[in-house]
Short mmCIF file of C-alpha atoms in Angstrom, two decimals:
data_model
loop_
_atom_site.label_atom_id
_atom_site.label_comp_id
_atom_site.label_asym_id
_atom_site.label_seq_id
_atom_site.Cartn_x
_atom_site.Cartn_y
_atom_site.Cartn_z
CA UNK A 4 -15.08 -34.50 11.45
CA UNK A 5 -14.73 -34.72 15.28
CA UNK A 6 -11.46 -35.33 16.86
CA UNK A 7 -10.30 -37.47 19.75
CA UNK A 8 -10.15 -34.98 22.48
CA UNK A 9 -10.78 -36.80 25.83
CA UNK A 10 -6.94 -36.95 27.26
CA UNK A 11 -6.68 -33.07 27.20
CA UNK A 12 -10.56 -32.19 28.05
CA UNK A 13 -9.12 -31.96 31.83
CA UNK A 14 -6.25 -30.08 30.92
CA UNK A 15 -8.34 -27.34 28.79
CA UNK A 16 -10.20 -26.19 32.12
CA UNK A 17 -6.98 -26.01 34.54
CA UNK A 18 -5.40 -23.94 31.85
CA UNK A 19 -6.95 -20.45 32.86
CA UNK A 20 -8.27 -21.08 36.77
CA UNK A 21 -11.29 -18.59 37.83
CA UNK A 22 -12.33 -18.36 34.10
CA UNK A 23 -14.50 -19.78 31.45
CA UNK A 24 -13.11 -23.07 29.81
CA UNK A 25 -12.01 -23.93 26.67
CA UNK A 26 -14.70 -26.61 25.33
CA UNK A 27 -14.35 -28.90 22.69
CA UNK A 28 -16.36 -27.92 19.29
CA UNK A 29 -17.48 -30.55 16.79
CA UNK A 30 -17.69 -29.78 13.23
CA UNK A 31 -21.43 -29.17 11.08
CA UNK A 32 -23.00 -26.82 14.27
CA UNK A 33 -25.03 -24.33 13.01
CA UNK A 34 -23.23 -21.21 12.23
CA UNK A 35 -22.88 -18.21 14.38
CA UNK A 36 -25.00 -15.17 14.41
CA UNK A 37 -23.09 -11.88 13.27
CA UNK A 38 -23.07 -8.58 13.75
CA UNK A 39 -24.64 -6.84 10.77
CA UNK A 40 -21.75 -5.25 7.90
CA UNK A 41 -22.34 -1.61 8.05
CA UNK A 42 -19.84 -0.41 4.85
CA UNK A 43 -17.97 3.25 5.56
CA UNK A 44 -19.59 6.13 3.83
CA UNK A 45 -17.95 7.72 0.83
CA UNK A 46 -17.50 11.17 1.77
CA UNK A 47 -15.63 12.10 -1.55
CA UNK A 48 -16.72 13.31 -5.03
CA UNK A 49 -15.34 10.85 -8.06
CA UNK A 50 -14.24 11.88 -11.00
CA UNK A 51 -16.60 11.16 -14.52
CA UNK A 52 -16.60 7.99 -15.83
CA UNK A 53 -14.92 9.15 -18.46
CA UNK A 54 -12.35 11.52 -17.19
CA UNK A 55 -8.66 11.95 -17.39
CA UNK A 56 -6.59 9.44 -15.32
CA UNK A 57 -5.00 12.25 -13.92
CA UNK A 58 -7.60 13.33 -12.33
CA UNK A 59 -7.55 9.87 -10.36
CA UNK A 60 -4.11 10.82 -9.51
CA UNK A 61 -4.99 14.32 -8.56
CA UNK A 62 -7.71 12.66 -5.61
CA UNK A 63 -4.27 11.63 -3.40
CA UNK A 64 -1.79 14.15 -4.96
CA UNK A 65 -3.87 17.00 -4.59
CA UNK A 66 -2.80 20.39 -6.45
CA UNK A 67 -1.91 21.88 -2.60
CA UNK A 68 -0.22 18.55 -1.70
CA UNK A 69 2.02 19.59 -5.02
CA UNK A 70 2.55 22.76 -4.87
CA UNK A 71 3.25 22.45 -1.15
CA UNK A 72 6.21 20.13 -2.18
CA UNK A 73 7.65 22.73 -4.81
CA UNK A 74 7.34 25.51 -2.09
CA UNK A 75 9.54 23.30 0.49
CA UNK A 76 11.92 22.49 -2.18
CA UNK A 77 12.63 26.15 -3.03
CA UNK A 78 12.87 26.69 0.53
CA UNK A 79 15.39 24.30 0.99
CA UNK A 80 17.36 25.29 -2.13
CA UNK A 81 17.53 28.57 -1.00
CA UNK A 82 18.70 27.37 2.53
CA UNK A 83 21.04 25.31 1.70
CA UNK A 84 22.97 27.79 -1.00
CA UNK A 85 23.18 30.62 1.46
CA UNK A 86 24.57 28.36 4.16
CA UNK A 87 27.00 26.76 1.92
CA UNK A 88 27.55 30.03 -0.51
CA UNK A 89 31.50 29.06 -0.65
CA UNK A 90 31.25 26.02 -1.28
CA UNK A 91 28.46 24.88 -3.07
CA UNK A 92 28.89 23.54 -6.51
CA UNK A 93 28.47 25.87 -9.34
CA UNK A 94 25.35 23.45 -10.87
CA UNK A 95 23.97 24.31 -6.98
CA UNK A 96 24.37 27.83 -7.60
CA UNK A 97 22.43 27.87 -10.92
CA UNK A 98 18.89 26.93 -8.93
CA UNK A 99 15.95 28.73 -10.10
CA UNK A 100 12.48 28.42 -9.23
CA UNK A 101 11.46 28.80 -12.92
CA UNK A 102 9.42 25.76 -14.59
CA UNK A 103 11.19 23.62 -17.33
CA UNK A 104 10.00 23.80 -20.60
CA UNK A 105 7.06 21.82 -21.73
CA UNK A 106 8.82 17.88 -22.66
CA UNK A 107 12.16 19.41 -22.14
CA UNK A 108 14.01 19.56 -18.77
CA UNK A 109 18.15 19.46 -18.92
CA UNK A 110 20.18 17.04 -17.19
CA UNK A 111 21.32 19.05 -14.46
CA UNK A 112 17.80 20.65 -13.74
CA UNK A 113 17.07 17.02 -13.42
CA UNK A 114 19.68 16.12 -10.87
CA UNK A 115 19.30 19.84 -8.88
CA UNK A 116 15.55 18.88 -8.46
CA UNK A 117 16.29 15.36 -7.31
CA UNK A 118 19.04 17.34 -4.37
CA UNK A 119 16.91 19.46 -3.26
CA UNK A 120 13.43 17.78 -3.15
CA UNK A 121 12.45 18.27 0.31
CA UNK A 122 8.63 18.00 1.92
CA UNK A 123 9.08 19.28 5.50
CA UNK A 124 11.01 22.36 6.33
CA UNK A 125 14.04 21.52 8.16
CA UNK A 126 14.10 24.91 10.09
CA UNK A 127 10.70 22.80 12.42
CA UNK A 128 12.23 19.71 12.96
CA UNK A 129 12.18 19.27 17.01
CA UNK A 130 13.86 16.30 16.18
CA UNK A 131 10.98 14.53 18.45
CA UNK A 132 9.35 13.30 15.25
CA UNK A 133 11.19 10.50 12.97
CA UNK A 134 9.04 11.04 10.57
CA UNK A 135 9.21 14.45 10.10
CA UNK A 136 10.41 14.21 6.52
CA UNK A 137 8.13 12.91 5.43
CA UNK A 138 4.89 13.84 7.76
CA UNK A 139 3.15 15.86 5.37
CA UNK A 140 2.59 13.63 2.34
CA UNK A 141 2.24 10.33 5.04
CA UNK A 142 -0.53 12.32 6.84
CA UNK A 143 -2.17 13.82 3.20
CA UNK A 144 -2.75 10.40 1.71
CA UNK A 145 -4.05 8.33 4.66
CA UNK A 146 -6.48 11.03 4.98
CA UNK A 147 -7.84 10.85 1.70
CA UNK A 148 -7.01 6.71 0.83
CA UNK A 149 -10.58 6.27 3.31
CA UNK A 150 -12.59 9.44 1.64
CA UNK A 151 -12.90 8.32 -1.94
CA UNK A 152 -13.29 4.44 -1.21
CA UNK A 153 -15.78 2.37 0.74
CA UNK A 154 -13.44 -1.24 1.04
CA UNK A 155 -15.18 -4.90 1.59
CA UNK A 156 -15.92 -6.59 4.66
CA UNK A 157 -12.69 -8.74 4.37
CA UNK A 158 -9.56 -6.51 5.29
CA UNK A 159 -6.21 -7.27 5.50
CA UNK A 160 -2.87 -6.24 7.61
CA UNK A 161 0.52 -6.84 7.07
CA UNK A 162 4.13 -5.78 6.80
CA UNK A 163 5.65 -3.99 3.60
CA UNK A 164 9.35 -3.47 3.13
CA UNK A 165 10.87 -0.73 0.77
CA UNK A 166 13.97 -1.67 -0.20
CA UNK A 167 16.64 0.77 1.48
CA UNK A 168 20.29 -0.42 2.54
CA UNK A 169 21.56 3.07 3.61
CA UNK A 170 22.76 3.28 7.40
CA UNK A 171 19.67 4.38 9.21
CA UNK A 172 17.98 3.07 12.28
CA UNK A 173 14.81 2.75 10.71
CA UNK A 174 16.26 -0.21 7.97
CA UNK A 175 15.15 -3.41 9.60
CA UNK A 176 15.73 -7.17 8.14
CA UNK A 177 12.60 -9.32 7.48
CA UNK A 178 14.69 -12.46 5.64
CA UNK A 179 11.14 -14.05 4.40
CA UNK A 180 10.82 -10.69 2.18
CA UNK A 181 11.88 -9.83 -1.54
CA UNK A 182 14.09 -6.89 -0.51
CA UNK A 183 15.55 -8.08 3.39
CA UNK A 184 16.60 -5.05 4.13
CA UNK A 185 14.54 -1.86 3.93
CA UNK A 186 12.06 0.65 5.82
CA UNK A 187 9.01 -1.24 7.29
CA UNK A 188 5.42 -0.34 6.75
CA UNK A 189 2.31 -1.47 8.29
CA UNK A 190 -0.62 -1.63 5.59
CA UNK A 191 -4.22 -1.91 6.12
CA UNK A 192 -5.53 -3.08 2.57
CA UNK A 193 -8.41 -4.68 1.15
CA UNK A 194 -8.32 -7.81 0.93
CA UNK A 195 -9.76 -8.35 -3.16
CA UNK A 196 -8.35 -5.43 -4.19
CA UNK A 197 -5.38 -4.89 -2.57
CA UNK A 198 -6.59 -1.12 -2.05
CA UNK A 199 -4.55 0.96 0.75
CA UNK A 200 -6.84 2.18 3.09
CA UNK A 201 -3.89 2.82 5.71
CA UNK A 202 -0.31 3.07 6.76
CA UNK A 203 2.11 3.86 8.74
CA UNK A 204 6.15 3.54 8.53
CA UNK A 205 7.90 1.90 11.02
CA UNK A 206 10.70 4.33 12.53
CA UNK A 207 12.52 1.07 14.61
CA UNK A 208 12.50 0.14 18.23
CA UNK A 209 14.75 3.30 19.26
CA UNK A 210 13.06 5.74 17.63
CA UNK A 211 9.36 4.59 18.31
CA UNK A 212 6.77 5.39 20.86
CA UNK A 213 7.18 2.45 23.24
CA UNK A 214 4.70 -0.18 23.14
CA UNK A 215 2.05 -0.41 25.43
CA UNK A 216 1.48 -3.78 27.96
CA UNK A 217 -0.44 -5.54 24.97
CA UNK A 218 3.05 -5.42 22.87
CA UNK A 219 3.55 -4.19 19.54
CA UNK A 220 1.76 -6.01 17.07
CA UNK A 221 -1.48 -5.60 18.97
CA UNK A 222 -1.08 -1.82 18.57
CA UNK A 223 -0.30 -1.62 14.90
CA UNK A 224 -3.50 -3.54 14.17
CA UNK A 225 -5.67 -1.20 16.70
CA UNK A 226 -4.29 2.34 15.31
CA UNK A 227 -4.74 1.18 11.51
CA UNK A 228 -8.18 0.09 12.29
CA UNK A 229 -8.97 3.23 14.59
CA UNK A 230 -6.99 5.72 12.10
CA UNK A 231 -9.38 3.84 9.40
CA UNK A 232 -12.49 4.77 11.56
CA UNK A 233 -13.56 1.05 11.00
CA UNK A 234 -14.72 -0.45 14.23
CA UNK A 235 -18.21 -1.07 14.97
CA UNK A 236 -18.83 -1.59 11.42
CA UNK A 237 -18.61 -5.51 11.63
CA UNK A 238 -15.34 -5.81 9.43
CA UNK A 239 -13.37 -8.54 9.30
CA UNK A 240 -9.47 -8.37 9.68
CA UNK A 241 -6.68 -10.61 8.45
CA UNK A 242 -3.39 -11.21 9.59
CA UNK A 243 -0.41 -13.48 9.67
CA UNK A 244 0.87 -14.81 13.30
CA UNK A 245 3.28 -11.99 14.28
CA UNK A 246 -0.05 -9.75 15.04
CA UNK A 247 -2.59 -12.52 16.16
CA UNK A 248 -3.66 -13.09 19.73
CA UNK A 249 -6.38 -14.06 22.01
CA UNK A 250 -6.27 -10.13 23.55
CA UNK A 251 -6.59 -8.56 20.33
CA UNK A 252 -9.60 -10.44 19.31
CA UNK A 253 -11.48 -10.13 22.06
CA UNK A 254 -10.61 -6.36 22.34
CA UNK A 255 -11.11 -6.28 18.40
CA UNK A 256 -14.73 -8.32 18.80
CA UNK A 257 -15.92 -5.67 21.66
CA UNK A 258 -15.59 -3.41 18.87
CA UNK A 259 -18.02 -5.48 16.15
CA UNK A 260 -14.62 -6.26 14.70
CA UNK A 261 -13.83 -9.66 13.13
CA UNK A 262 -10.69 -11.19 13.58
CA UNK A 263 -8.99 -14.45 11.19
CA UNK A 264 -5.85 -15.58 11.60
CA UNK A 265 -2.81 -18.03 12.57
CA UNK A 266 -1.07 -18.05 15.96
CA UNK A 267 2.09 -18.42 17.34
CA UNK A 268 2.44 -21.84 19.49
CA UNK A 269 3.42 -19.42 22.71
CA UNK A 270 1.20 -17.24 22.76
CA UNK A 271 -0.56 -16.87 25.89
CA UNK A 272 -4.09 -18.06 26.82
CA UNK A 273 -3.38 -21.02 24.48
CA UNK A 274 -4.90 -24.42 25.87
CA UNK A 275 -2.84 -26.86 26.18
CA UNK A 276 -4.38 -29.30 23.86
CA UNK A 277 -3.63 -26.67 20.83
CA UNK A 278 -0.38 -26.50 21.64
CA UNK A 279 0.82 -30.22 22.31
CA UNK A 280 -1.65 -32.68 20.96
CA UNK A 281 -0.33 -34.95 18.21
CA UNK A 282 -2.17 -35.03 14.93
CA UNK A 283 -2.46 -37.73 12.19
CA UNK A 284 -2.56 -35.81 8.71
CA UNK A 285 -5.83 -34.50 7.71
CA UNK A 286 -6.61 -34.35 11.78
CA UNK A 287 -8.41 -31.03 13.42
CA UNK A 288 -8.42 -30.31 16.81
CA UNK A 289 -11.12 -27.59 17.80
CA UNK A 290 -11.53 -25.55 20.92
CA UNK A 291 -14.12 -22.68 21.96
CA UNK A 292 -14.57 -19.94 24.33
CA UNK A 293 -17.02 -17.43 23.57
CA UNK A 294 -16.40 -16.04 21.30
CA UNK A 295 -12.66 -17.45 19.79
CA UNK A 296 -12.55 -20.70 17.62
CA UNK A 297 -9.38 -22.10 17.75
CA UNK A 298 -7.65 -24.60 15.37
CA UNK A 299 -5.02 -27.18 15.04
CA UNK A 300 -5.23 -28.47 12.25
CA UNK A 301 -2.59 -31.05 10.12
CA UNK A 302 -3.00 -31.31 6.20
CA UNK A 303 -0.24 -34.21 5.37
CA UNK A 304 1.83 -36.89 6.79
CA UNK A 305 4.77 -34.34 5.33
CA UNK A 306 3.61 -31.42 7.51
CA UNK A 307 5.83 -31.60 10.60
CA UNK A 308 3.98 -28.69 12.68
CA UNK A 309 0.46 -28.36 12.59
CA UNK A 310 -1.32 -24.87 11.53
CA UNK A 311 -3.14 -22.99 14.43
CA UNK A 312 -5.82 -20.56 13.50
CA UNK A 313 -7.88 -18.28 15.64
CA UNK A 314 -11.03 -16.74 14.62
CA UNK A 315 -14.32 -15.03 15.88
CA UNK A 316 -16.27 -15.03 12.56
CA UNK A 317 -15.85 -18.27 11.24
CA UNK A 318 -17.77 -21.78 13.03
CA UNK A 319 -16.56 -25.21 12.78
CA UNK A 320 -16.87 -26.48 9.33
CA UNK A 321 -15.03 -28.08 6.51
CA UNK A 322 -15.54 -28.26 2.54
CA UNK A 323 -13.84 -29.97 -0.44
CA UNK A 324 -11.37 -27.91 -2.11
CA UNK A 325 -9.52 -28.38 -5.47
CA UNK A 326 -5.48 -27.81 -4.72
CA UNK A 327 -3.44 -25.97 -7.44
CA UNK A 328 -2.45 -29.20 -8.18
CA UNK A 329 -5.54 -30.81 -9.02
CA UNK A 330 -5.74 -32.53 -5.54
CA UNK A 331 -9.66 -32.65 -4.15
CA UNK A 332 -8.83 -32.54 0.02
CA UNK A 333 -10.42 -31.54 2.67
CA UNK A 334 -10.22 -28.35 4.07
CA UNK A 335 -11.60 -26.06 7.11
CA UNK A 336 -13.51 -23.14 6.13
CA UNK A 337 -11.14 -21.40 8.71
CA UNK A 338 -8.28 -21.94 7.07
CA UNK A 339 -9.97 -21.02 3.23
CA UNK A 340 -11.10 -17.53 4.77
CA UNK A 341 -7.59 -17.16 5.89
CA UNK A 342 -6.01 -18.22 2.49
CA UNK A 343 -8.44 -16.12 0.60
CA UNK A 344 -8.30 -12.88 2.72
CA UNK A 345 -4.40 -12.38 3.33
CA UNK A 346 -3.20 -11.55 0.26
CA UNK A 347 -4.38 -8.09 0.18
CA UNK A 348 -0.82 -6.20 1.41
CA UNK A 349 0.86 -8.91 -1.01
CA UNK A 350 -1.45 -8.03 -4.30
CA UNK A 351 -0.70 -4.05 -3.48
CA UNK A 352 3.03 -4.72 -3.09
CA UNK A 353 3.21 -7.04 -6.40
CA UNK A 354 1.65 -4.11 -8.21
CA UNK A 355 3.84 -1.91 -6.84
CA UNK A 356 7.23 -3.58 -7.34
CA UNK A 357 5.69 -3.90 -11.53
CA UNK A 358 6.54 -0.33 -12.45
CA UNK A 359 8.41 1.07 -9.15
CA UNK A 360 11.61 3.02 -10.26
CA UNK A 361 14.31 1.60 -7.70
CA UNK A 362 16.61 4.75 -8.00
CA UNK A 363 18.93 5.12 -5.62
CA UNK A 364 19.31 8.01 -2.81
CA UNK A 365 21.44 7.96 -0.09
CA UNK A 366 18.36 9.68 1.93
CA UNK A 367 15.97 6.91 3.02
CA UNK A 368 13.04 9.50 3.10
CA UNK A 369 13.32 10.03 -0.34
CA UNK A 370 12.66 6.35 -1.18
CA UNK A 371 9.67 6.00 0.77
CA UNK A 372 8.63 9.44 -0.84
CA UNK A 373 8.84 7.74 -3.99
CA UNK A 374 7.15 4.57 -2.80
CA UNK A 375 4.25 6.88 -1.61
CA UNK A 376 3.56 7.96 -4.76
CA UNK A 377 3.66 4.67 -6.55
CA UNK A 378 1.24 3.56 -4.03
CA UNK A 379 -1.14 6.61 -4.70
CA UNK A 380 -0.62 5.75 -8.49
CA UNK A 381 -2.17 2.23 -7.78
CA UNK A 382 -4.98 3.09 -5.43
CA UNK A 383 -6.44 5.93 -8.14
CA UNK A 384 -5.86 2.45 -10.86
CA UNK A 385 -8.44 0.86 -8.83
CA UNK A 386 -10.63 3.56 -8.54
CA UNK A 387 -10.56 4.18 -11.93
CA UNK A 388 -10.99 0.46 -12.90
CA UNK A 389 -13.98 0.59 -11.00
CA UNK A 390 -15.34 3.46 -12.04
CA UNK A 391 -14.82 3.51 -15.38
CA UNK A 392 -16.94 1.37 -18.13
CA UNK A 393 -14.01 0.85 -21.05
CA UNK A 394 -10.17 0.93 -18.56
CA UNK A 395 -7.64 0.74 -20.11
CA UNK A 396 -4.29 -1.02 -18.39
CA UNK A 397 -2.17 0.20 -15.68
CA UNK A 398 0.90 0.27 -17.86
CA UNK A 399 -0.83 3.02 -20.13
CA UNK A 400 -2.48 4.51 -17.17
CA UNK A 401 1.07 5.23 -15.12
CA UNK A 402 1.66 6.82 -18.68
CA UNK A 403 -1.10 9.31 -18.86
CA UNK A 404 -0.84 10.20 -15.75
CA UNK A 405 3.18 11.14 -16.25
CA UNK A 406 2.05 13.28 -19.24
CA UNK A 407 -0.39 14.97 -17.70
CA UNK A 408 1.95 16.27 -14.77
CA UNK A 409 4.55 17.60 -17.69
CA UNK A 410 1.54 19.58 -19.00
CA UNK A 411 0.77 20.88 -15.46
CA UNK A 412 4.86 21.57 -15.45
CA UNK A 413 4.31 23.57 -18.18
CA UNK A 414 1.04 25.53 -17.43
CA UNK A 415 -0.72 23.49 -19.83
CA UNK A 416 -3.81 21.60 -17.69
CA UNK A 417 -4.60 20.12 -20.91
CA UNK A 418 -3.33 19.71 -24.83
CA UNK A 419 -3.70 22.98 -26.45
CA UNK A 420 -6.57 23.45 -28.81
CA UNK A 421 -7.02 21.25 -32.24
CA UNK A 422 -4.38 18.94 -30.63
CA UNK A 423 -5.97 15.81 -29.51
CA UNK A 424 -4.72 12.41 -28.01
CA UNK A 425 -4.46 9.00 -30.43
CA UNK A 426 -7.27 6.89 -29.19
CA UNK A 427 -5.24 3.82 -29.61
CA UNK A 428 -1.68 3.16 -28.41
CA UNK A 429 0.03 4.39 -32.01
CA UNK A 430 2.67 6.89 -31.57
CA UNK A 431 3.08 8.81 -34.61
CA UNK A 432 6.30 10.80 -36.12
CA UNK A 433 6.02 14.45 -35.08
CA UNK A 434 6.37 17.40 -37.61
CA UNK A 435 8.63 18.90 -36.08
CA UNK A 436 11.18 21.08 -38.44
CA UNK A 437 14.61 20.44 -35.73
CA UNK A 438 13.87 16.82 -36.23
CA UNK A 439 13.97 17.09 -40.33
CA UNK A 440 17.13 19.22 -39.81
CA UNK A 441 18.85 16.53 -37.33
CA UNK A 442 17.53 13.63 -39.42
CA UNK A 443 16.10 11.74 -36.82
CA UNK A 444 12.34 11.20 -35.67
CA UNK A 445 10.40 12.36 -32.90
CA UNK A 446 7.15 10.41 -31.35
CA UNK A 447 4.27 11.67 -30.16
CA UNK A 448 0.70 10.23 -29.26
CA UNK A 449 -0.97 14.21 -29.87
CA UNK A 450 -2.18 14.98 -33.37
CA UNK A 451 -3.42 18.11 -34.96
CA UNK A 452 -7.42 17.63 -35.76
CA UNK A 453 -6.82 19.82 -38.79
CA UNK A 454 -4.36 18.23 -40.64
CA UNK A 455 -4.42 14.55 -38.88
CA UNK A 456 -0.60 14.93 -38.43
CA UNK A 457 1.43 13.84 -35.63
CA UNK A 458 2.41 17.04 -33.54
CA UNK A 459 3.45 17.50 -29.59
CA UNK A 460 1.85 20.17 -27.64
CA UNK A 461 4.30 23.20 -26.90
CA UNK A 462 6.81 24.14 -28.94
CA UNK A 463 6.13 21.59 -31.51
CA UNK A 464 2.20 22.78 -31.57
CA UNK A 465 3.81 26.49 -32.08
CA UNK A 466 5.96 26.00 -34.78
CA UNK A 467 3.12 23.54 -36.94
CA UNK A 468 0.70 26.72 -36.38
CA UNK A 469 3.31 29.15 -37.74
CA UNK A 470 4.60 27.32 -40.66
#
């Protein structure tokens, strides 16, 4: 469909004087030529098909990563009782650096771990860094989100907010978002999977390295993509308007990267005709300059501002698309890339918010500590999904995992021998003598191979092979 462009023609070339017009495009050219999708290398071993999901887990929370977090919350324990020796609570007093029992850990063990969790040692902070809290873990998965996963073609970036309302500089207030107030993060994902391939926490405009000329959103989009090592590889990134711009995607395309996505009406090196010209629904208005597409497009009469879209992978075209609601319209293949590739930060944080625990701190570190985790949990899900021939469901997955780190709590890698795991999702009433005594029943998923009774590993397991 071609539009009516000859009032603004003129315009288009006094826009930018001493440079290359914007010229009209008509729809059904031939497509462009692109450069050639080279994927990233995986530079990571995967686990067996058929191993553990903990050992998913364990590819992003690595054993050092761990232990390196139990060593900095002794060392903060300890730091913190000696300075405040007088007046510390007596439950403070009563740290040790002992394990729990296997399946058994006391309320105020609980609540002592939870205080004194730390992942930095405080006696380093310069106080330079506002993410020195939580540096170490930030830095540890980024690094190995790209080793153990080669992502599509279509990528995505956006903001994600972690819910936090404690008085910090860092909270910020995005009113379009589930939680409105919270910690910002910037998230490279992919866009099918909703994989996190990269991010980074935004510490607020006081705290942050000041932008440079280009502004703000165009250097979130560069550092994900050059922390991801992904230019020159001919991916293709998606974003929302706050990012977009003509000086990212030409710095972006000199790179072999793609760029899709909508634009602000002020941005600058706009034509005039994209930013003024009146459209009748179902109208598009196209302009070119080697090598950005523009659009301005209008779907329905009810549509008071037209969409503008920018793009250096996609041509001129349109196709017939079904609407949720049955509707057959007509539809630019710019704006279908857009809708089908932005989603990717969305998916990650929907599968996030599923099974997140929203317990409260008053340290806002802590909460993004948690969130870290949760998003490890969900990017060794898809790993796993992918890797292995029979998955079973994230909701059972978050479950094995938690097991398996009580074992590791309690020096037991795996259940001890002739105790094996249900296959299906039956819990079954332990043997366990205390339980007969206090007349109540006990669960487990473990059974002894022996007898085919229901028995937890530990204690349980020790008493069953005494008796």
């Amino acid at each position: 469909m071609a539009s009516d462009e000859s009032e603004s023609d003129s315009r288009d070339s006094e826009d930018i004087p001493n440079a290359n017009p914007w010229l009209p495009v008509y729809e059904n050219q031939p497509e462009r030529l692109l450069y050639r999708f080279t994927p990233a290398t995986l530079s990571g071993t995967l686990p067996a098909p058929d191993a553990h999901p903990s050992e998913y887990f364990y590819l992003f929370m690595t054993p050092s990563l761990l232990q390196s977090i139990v060593d900095q919350t002794n060392i903060y324990a300890s730091q913190y009782i000696s300075a405040n020796r007088s007046t510390a609570k007596p439950r403070s007093r009563n740290w040790s650096q002992d394990t729990p029992a296997f399946f058994r850990i006391p309320r105020d063990r609980f609540w002592l771990i939870l205080k004194f969790l730390h992942l930095n040692n405080n006696q380093n902070d310069t106080k330079v860094d506002p993410l020195f809290k939580v540096y170490p873990v930030l830095e540890s998965l980024n690094k190995y989100f790209l080793k153990y996963y080669i992502p599509d073609r279509n990528l995505s970036i956006d903001e994600s907010l972690v819910k936090q309302k404690n008085r910090t500089r860092k909270r910020q207030y995005i009113p379009k978002s589930h939680a409105k107030f919270g910690i910002k993060h910037w998230v490279l994902c992919e866009a099918q999977s909703g994989y996190t391939l990269q991010f980074d926490i935004y510490a607020g405009k006081a705290d942050s390295t000041p932008s440079s000329s280009k502004g703000l959103a165009f250097d979130v989009v560069f550092r994900l993509v050059n922390n991801a090592n992904l230019q020159d590889k001919g991916y293709h990134i998606i974003c929302d308007n706050f990012y977009t711009s003509v000086d990212l995607a030409l710095d972006l395309y000199a790179r072999r990267t793609y760029l899709t996505g909508t634009m602000r009406i002020n941005r600058r090196s706009l034509p005039s005709s994209i930013r003024s010209k009146k459209l009748q629904p179902s109208e598009k208005l196209y302009r070119f300059r080697d090598p950005v597409l523009l659009l301005r497009w209008r779907e329905k009469c009810s549509q008071k501002k037209p969409v503008i879209l920018l793009s250096t992978k996609m041509h001129a075209s349109s196709d017939e698309v079904t609407t949720a609601s049955g509707r057959s319209v007509t539809m630019p293949a710019m704006v279908q890339e857009y809708n089908k590739g932005m989603g990717g930060v969305d998916l990650s944080d929907q599968m996030l918010n599923t099974y997140i625990d929203e317990r409260r701190s008053l340290k806002w570190w802590k909460k993004v500590f948690f969130s870290m985790v949760f998003r490890a949990m969900i990017n060794s899900y898809i790993i796993y999904k992918k890797n292995c021939p029979n998955p079973i469901d994230r909701f059972h997955f978050h479950i094995e995992i938690v097991e398996a780190l009580i074992m590791m709590a309690g020096n037991h890698r795996h259940p001890p021998f002739h105790v094996l795991q249900l296959q299906s999702i039956a819990w079954r009433d332990c043997l366990r003598e205390r339980s007969k005594i206090l007349k109540r029943r006990k669960k487990t998923r473990y059974h002894c191979i022996v007898c085919k009774k229901g028995v937890c590993p530990g204690e349980c397991w020790e008493q069953h092979v005494n008796s």
